[in-house]
mmCIF file of C-alpha atoms and ligand atoms in Angstrom:
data_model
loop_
_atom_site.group_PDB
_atom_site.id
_atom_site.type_symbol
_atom_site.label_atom_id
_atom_site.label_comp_id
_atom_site.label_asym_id
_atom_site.label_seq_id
_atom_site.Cartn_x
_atom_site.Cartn_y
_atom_site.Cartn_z
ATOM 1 C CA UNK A 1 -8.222 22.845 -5.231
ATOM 2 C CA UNK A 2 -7.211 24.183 -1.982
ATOM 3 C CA UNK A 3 -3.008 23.394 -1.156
ATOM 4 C CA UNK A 4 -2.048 23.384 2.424
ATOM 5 C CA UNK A 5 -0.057 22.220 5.085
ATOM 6 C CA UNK A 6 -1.873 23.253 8.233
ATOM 7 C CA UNK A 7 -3.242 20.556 9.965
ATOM 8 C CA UNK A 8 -5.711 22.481 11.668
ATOM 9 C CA UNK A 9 -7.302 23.943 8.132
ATOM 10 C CA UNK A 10 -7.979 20.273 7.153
ATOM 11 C CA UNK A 11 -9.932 19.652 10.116
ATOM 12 C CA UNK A 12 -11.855 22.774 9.374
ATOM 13 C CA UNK A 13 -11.993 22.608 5.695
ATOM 14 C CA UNK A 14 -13.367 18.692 6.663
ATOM 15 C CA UNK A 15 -15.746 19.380 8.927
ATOM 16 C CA UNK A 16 -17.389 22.136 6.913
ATOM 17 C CA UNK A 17 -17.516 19.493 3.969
ATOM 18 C CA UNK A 18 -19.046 17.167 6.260
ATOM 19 C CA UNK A 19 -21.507 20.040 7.536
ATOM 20 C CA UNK A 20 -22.653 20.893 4.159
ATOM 21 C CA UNK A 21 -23.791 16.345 4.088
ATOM 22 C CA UNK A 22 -20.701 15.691 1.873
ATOM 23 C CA UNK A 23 -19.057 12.569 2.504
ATOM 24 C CA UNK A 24 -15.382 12.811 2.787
ATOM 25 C CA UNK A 25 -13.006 10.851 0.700
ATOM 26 C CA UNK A 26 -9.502 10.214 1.831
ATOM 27 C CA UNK A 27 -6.406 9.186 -0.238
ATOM 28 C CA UNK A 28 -3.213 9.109 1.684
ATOM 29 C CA UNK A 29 -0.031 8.927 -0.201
ATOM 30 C CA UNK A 30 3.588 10.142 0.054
ATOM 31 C CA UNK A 31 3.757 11.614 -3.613
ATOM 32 C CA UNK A 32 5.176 10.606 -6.580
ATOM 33 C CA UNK A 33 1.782 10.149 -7.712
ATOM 34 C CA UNK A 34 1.163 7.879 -10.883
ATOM 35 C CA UNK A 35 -1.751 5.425 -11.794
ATOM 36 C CA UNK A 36 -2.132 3.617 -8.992
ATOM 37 C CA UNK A 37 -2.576 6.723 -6.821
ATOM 38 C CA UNK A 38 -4.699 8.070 -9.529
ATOM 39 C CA UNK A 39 -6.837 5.161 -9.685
ATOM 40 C CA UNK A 40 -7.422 6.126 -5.623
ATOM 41 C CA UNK A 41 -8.670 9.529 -6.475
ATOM 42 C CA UNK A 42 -10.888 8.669 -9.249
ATOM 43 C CA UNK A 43 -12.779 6.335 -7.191
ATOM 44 C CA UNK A 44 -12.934 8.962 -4.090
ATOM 45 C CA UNK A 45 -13.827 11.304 -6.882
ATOM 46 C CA UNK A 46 -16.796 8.929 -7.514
ATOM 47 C CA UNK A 47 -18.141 8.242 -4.334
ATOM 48 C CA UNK A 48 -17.830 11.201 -2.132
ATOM 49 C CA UNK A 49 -18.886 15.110 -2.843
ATOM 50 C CA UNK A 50 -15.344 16.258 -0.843
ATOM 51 C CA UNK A 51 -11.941 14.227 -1.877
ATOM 52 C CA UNK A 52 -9.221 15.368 0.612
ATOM 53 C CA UNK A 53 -5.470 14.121 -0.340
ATOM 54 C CA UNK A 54 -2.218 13.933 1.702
ATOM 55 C CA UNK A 55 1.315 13.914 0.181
ATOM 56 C CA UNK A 56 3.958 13.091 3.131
ATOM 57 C CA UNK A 57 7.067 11.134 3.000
ATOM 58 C CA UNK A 58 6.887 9.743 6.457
ATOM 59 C CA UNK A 59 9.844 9.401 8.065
ATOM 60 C CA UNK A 60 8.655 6.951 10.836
ATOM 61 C CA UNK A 61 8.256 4.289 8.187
ATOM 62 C CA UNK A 62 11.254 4.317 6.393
ATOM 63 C CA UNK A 63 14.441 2.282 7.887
ATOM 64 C CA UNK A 64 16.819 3.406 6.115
ATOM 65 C CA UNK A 65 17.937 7.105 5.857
ATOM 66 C CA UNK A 66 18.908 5.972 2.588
ATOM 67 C CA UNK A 67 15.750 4.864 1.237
ATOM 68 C CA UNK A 68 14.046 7.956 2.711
ATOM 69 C CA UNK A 69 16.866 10.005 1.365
ATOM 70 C CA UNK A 70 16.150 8.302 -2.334
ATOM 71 C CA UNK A 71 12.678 8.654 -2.456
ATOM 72 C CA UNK A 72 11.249 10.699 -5.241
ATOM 73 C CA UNK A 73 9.714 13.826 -4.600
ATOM 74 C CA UNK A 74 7.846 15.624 -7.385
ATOM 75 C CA UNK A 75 5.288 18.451 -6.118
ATOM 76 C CA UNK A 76 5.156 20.195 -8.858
ATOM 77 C CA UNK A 77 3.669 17.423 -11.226
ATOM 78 C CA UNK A 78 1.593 15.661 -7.874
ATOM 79 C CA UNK A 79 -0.722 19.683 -7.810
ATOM 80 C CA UNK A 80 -1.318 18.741 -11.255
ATOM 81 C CA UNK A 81 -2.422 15.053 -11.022
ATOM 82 C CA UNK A 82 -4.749 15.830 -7.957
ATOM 83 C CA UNK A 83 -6.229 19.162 -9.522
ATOM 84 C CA UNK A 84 -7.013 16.957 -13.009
ATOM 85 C CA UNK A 85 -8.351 14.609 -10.346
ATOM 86 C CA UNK A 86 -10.548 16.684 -8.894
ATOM 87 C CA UNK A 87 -9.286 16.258 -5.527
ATOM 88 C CA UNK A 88 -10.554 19.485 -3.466
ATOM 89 C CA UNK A 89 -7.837 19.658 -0.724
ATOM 90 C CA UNK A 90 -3.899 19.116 -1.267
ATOM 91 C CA UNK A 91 -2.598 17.892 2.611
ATOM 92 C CA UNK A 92 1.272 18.818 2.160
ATOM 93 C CA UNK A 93 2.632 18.658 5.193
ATOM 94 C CA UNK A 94 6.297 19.050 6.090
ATOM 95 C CA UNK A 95 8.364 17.387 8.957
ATOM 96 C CA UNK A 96 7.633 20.567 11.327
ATOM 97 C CA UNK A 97 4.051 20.736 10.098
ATOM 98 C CA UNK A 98 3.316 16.947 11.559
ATOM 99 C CA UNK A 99 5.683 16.703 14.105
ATOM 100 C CA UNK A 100 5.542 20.452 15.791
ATOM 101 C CA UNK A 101 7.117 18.525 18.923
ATOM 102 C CA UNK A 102 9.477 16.110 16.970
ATOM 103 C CA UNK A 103 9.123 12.340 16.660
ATOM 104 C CA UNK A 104 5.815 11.208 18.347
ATOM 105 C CA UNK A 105 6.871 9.186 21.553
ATOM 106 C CA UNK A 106 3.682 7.209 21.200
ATOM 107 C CA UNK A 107 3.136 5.373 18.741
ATOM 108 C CA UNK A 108 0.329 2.894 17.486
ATOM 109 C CA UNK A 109 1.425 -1.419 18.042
ATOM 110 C CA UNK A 110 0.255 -2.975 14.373
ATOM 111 C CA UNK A 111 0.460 -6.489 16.486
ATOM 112 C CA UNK A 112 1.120 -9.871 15.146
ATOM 113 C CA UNK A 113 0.282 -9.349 11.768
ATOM 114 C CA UNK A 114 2.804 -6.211 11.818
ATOM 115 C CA UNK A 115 6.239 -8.425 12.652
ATOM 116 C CA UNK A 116 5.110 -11.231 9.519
ATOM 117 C CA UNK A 117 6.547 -10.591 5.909
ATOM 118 C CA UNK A 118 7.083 -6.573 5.318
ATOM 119 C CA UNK A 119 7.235 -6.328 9.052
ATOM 120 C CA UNK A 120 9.682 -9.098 9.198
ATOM 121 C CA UNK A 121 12.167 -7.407 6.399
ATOM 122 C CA UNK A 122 11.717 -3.788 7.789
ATOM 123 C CA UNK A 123 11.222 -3.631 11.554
ATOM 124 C CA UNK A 124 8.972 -0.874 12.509
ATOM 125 C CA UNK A 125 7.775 -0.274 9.246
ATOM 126 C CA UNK A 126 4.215 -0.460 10.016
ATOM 127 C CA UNK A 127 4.318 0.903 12.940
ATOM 128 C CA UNK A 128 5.590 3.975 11.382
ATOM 129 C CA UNK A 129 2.544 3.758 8.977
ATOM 130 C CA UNK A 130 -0.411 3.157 11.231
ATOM 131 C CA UNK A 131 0.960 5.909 13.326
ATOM 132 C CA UNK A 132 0.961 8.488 10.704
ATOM 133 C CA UNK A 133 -2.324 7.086 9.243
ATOM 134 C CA UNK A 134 -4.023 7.603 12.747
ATOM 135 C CA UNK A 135 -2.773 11.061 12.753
ATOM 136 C CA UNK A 136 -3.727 11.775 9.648
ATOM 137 C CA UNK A 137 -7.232 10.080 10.179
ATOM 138 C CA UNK A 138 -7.600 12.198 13.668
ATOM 139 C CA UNK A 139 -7.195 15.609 11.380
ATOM 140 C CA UNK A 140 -9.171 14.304 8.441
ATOM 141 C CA UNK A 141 -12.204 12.883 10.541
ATOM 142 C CA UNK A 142 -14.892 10.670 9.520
ATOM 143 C CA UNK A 143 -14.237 9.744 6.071
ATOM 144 C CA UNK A 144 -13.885 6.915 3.067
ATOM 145 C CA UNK A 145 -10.659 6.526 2.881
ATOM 146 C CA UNK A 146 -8.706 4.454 -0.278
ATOM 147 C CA UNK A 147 -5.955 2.320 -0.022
ATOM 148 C CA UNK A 148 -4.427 0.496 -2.664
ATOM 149 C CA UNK A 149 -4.148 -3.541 -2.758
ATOM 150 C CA UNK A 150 -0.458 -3.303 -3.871
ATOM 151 C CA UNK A 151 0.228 -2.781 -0.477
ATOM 152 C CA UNK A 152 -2.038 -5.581 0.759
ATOM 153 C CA UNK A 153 -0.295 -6.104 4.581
ATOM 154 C CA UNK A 154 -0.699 -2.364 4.337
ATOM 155 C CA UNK A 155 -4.305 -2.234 3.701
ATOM 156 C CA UNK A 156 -5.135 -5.328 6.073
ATOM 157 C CA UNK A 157 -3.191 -3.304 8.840
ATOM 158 C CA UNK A 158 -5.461 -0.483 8.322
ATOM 159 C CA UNK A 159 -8.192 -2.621 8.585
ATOM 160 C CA UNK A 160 -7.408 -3.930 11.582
ATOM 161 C CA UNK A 161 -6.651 -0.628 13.024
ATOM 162 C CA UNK A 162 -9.742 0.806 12.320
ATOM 163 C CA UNK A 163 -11.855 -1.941 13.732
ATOM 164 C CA UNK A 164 -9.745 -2.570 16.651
ATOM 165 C CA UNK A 165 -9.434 1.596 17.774
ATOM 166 C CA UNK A 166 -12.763 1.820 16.627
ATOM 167 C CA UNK A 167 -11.749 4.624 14.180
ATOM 168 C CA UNK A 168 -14.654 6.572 12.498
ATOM 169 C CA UNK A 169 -13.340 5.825 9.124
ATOM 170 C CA UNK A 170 -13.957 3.243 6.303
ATOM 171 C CA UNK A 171 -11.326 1.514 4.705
ATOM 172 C CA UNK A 172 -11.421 0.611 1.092
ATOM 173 C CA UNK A 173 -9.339 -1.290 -0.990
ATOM 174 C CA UNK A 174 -8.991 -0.954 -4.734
ATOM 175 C CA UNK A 175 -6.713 -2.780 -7.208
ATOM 176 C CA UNK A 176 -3.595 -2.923 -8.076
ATOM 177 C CA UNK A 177 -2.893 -0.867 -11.360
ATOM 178 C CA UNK A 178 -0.768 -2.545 -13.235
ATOM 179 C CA UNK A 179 1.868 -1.754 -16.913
ATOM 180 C CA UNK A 180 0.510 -3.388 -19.528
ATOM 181 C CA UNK A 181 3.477 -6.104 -19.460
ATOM 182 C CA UNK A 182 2.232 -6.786 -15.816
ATOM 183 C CA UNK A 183 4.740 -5.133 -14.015
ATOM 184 C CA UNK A 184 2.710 -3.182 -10.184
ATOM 185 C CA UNK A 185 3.004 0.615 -11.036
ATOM 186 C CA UNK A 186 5.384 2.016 -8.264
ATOM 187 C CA UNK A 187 6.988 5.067 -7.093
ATOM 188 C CA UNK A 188 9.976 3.158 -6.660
ATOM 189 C CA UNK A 189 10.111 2.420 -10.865
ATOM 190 C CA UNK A 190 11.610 5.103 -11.873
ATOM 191 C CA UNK A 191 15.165 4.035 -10.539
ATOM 192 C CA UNK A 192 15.019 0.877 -11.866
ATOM 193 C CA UNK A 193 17.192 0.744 -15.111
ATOM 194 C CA UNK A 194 15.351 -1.090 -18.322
ATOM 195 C CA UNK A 195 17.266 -4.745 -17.769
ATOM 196 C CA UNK A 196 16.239 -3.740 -13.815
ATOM 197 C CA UNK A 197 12.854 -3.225 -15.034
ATOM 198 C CA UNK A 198 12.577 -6.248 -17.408
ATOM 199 C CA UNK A 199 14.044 -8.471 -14.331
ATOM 200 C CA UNK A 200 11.187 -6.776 -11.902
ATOM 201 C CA UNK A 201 8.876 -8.552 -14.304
ATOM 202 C CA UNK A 202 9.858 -11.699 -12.714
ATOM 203 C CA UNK A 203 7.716 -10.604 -9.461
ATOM 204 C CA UNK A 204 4.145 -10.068 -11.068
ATOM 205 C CA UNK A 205 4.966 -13.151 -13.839
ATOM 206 C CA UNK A 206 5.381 -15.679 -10.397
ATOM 207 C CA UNK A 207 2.807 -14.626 -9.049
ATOM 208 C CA UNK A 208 0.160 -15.149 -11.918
ATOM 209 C CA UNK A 209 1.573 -18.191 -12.140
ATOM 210 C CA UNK A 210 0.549 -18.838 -8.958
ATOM 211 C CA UNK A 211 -2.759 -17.564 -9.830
ATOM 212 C CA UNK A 212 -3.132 -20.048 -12.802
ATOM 213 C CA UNK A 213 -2.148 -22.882 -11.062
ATOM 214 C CA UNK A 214 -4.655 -22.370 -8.590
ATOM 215 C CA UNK A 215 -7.307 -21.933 -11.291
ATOM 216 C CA UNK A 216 -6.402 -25.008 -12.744
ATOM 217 C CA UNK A 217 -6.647 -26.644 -9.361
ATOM 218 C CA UNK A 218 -3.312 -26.662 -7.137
ATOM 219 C CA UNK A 219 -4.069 -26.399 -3.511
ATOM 220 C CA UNK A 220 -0.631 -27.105 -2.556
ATOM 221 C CA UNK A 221 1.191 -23.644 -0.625
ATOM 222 C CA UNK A 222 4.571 -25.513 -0.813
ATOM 223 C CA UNK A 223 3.716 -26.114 -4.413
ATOM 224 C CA UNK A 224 3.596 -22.401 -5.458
ATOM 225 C CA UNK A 225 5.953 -20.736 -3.139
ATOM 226 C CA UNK A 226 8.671 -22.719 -4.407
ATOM 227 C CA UNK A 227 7.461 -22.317 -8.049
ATOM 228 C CA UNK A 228 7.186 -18.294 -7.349
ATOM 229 C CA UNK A 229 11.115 -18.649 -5.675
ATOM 230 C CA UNK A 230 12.318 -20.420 -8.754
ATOM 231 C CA UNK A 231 10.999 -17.852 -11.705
ATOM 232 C CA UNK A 232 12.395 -14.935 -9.760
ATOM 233 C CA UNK A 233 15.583 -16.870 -8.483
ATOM 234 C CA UNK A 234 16.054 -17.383 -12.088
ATOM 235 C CA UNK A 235 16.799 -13.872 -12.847
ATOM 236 C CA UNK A 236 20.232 -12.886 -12.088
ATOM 237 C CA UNK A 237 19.472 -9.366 -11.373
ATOM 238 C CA UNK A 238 16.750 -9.961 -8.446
ATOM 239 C CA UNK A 239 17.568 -10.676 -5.277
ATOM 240 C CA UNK A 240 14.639 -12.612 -3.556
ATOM 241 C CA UNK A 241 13.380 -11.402 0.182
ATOM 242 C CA UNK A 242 10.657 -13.567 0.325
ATOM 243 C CA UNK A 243 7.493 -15.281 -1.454
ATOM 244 C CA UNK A 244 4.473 -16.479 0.771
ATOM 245 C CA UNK A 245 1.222 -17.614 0.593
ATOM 246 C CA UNK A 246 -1.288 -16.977 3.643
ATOM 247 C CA UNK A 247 -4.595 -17.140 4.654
ATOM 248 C CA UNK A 248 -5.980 -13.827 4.158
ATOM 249 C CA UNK A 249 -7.817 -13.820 7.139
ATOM 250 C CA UNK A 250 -4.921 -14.673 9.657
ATOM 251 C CA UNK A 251 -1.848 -13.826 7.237
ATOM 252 C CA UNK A 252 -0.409 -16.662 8.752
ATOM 253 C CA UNK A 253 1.277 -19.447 6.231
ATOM 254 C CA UNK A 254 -0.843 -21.926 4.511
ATOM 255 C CA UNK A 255 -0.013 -25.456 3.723
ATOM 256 C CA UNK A 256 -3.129 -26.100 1.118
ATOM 257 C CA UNK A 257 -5.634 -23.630 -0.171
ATOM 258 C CA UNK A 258 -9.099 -24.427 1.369
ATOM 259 C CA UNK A 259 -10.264 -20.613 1.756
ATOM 260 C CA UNK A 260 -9.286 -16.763 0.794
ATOM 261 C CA UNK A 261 -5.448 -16.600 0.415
ATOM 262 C CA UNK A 262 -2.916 -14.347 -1.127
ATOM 263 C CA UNK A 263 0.457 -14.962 -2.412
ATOM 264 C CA UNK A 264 2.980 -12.077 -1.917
ATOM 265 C CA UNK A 265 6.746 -11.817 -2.813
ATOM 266 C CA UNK A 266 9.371 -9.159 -1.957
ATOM 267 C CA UNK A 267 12.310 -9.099 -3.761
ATOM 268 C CA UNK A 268 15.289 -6.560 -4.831
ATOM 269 C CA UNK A 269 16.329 -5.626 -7.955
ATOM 270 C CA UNK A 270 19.050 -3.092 -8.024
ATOM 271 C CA UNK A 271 18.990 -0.846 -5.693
ATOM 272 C CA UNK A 272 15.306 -0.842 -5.634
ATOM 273 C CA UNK A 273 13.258 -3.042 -3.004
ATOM 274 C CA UNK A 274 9.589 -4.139 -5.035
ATOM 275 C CA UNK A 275 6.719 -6.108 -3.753
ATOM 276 C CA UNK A 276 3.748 -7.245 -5.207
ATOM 277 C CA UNK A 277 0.860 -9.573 -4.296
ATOM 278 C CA UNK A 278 -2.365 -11.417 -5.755
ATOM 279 C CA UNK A 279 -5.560 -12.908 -4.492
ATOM 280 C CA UNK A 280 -5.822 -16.509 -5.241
ATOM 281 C CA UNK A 281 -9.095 -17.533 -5.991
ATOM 282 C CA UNK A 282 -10.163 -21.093 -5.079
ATOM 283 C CA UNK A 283 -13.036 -22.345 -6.320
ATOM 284 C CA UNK A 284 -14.113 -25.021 -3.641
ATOM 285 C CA UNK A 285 -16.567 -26.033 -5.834
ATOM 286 C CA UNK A 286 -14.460 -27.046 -8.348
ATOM 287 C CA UNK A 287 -13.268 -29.397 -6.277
ATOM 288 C CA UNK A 288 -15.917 -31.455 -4.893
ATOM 289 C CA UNK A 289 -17.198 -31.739 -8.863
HETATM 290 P P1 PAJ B 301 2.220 5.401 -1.205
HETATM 291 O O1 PAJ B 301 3.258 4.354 -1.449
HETATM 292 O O2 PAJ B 301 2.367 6.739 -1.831
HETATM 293 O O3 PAJ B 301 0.857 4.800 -1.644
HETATM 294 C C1 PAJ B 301 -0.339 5.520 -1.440
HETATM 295 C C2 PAJ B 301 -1.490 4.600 -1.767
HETATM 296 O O4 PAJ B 301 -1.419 4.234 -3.144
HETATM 297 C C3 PAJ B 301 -1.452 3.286 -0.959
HETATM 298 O O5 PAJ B 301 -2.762 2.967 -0.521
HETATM 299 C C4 PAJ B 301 -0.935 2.294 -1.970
HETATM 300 O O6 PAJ B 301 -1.347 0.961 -1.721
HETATM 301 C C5 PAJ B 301 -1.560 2.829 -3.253
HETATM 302 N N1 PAJ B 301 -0.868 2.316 -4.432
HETATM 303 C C6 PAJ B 301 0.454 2.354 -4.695
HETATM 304 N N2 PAJ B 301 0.728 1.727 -5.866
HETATM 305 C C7 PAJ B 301 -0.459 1.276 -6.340
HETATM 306 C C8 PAJ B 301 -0.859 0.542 -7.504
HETATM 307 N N3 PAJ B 301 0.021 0.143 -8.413
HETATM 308 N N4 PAJ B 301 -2.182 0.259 -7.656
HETATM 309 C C9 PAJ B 301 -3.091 0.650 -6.733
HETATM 310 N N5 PAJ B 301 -2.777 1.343 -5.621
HETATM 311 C C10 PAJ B 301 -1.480 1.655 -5.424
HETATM 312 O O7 PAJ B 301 1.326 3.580 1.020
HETATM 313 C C11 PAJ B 301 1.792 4.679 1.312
HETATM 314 O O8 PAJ B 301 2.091 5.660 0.377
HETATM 315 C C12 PAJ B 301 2.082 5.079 2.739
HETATM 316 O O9 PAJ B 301 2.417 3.923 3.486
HETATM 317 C C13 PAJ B 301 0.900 5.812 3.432
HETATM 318 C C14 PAJ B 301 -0.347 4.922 3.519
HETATM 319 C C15 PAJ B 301 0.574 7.110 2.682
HETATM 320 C C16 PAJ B 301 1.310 6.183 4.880
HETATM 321 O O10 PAJ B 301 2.452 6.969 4.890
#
């Protein structure tokens, strides 16, 4: 595995790949890597003959210094993950490396999607992403790149971004990785202390409840948002941000579930902001029977 952080060697390294009729896999991350970033490089791994990785803690996306400030950094055990992986090129960048001119003054709109749920609790979070991603996509050229359905507004974003700006890149999203107890593998975790971590669980237990009950035939949006707000308002050490239900298509609110929809919540426990999100799967057909 080749480490750099010269932006101009991944374009070369890239477009020899390419040259040679390998198709590029891309797995953007900021580090801390664990299962759910794993998950993204075995399935690059498995589809394309040249897996290309970036670790950067982008500054444009956090709000807060402090947040920024707190998140973990761990080099040293992210070579090893990616070289187990397989991954052929290690993308760490610093600050000077990405921005030689300082903070881009342009800057990529996410649109109306962008200012609903994350984009409503952290202003300019996305976007600080889709910026970054679009740079990142610019030096990485036409690839498969893998994003992770934990970060579903995230992922839809991309989406949109790509098909909008017509970028030469395919976006793919994989599942969330999940603890066995349920609880979204996160980078953010690790600061959470064990009765932090047991009331996190409150997140991913809502929202399979709100899974179930649309299995067993709810169609009512009111109905499980305010079923999702009372299981985590009921633990004393979460603080909820929101819970939603939208159309996936829109990611506008729903009032009854008649199509593809997700329900996401936000919440903060400690110190440590979590989200977390599921598909909810209505069968239609269930209920004309
Ligand atoms: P980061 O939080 O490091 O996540 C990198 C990728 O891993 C994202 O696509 C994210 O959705 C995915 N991921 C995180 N936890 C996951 C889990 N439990 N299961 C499956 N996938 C998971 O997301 C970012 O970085 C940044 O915003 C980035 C896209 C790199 C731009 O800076």
């Amino acid at each position: 595995m080749e480490v750099t952080g010269s932006a101009a060697r991944v374009r070369d390294a890239c477009d020899a790949a390419r040259s040679g009729g390998a198709t590029v896999g891309f797995v953007p991350t900021m580090g801390a890597l664990h299962a759910g970033h794993r998950a993204l490089l075995d399935r690059a791994r498995s589809e394309c003959g040249f897996v290309a990785m970036s670790i950067f803690v982008n500054p444009l996306q956090f709000g807060e210094a402090r947040d920024l400030a707190a998140y973990p950094r761990t080099f040293e055990a992210d070579h090893g993950v990616a070289e187990r992986a397989g991954c052929d090129l290690l993308f760490a960048p610093d600050g000077a490396d990405m921005f030689p001119n300082g903070r881009p003054e342009v800057t990529v709109d996410p649109g109306p999607i962008g200012g609903r749920l994350e984009g409503a609790s952290r202003p300019d979070h996305f976007r600080g992403v889709l910026s970054v991603v679009a740079q990142l996509f610019h030096l990485v050229g036409p690839c498969r790149a893998y994003f992770g359905e934990k970060d579903a507004q995230q992922l839809a974003l991309i989406r949109r971004m790509v098909h909008d700006l017509d970028v030469p890149a395919e976006a793919i999203g994989c599942p969330t990785v999940r603890d066995p107890d349920g609880l979204a593998v996160s980078s953010r975790n690790v600061r959470l202390s064990n009765p932090e971590r047991a009331a996190a669980l409150s997140l991913s237990r809502a929202l399979a409840a709100a899974a179930n009950a649309v299995g067993q035939g709810e169609r009512s949006a009111d109905v499980l948002r305010a079923e999702m707000a009372r299981r985590i308002g009921a633990e004393p050490l979460a603080r909820l941000d929101y819970v939603a239900v939208v159309d996936e298509r829109t990611w506008e609110e729903v009032t009854e579930i008649g199509g593809p929809a997700r329900a996401l919540v936000a919440a903060r426990v400690g110190d440590v902001r979590l989200i977390d999100n599921v598909a909810l799967v209505w069968d239609g057909d269930q209920a004309a029977r």
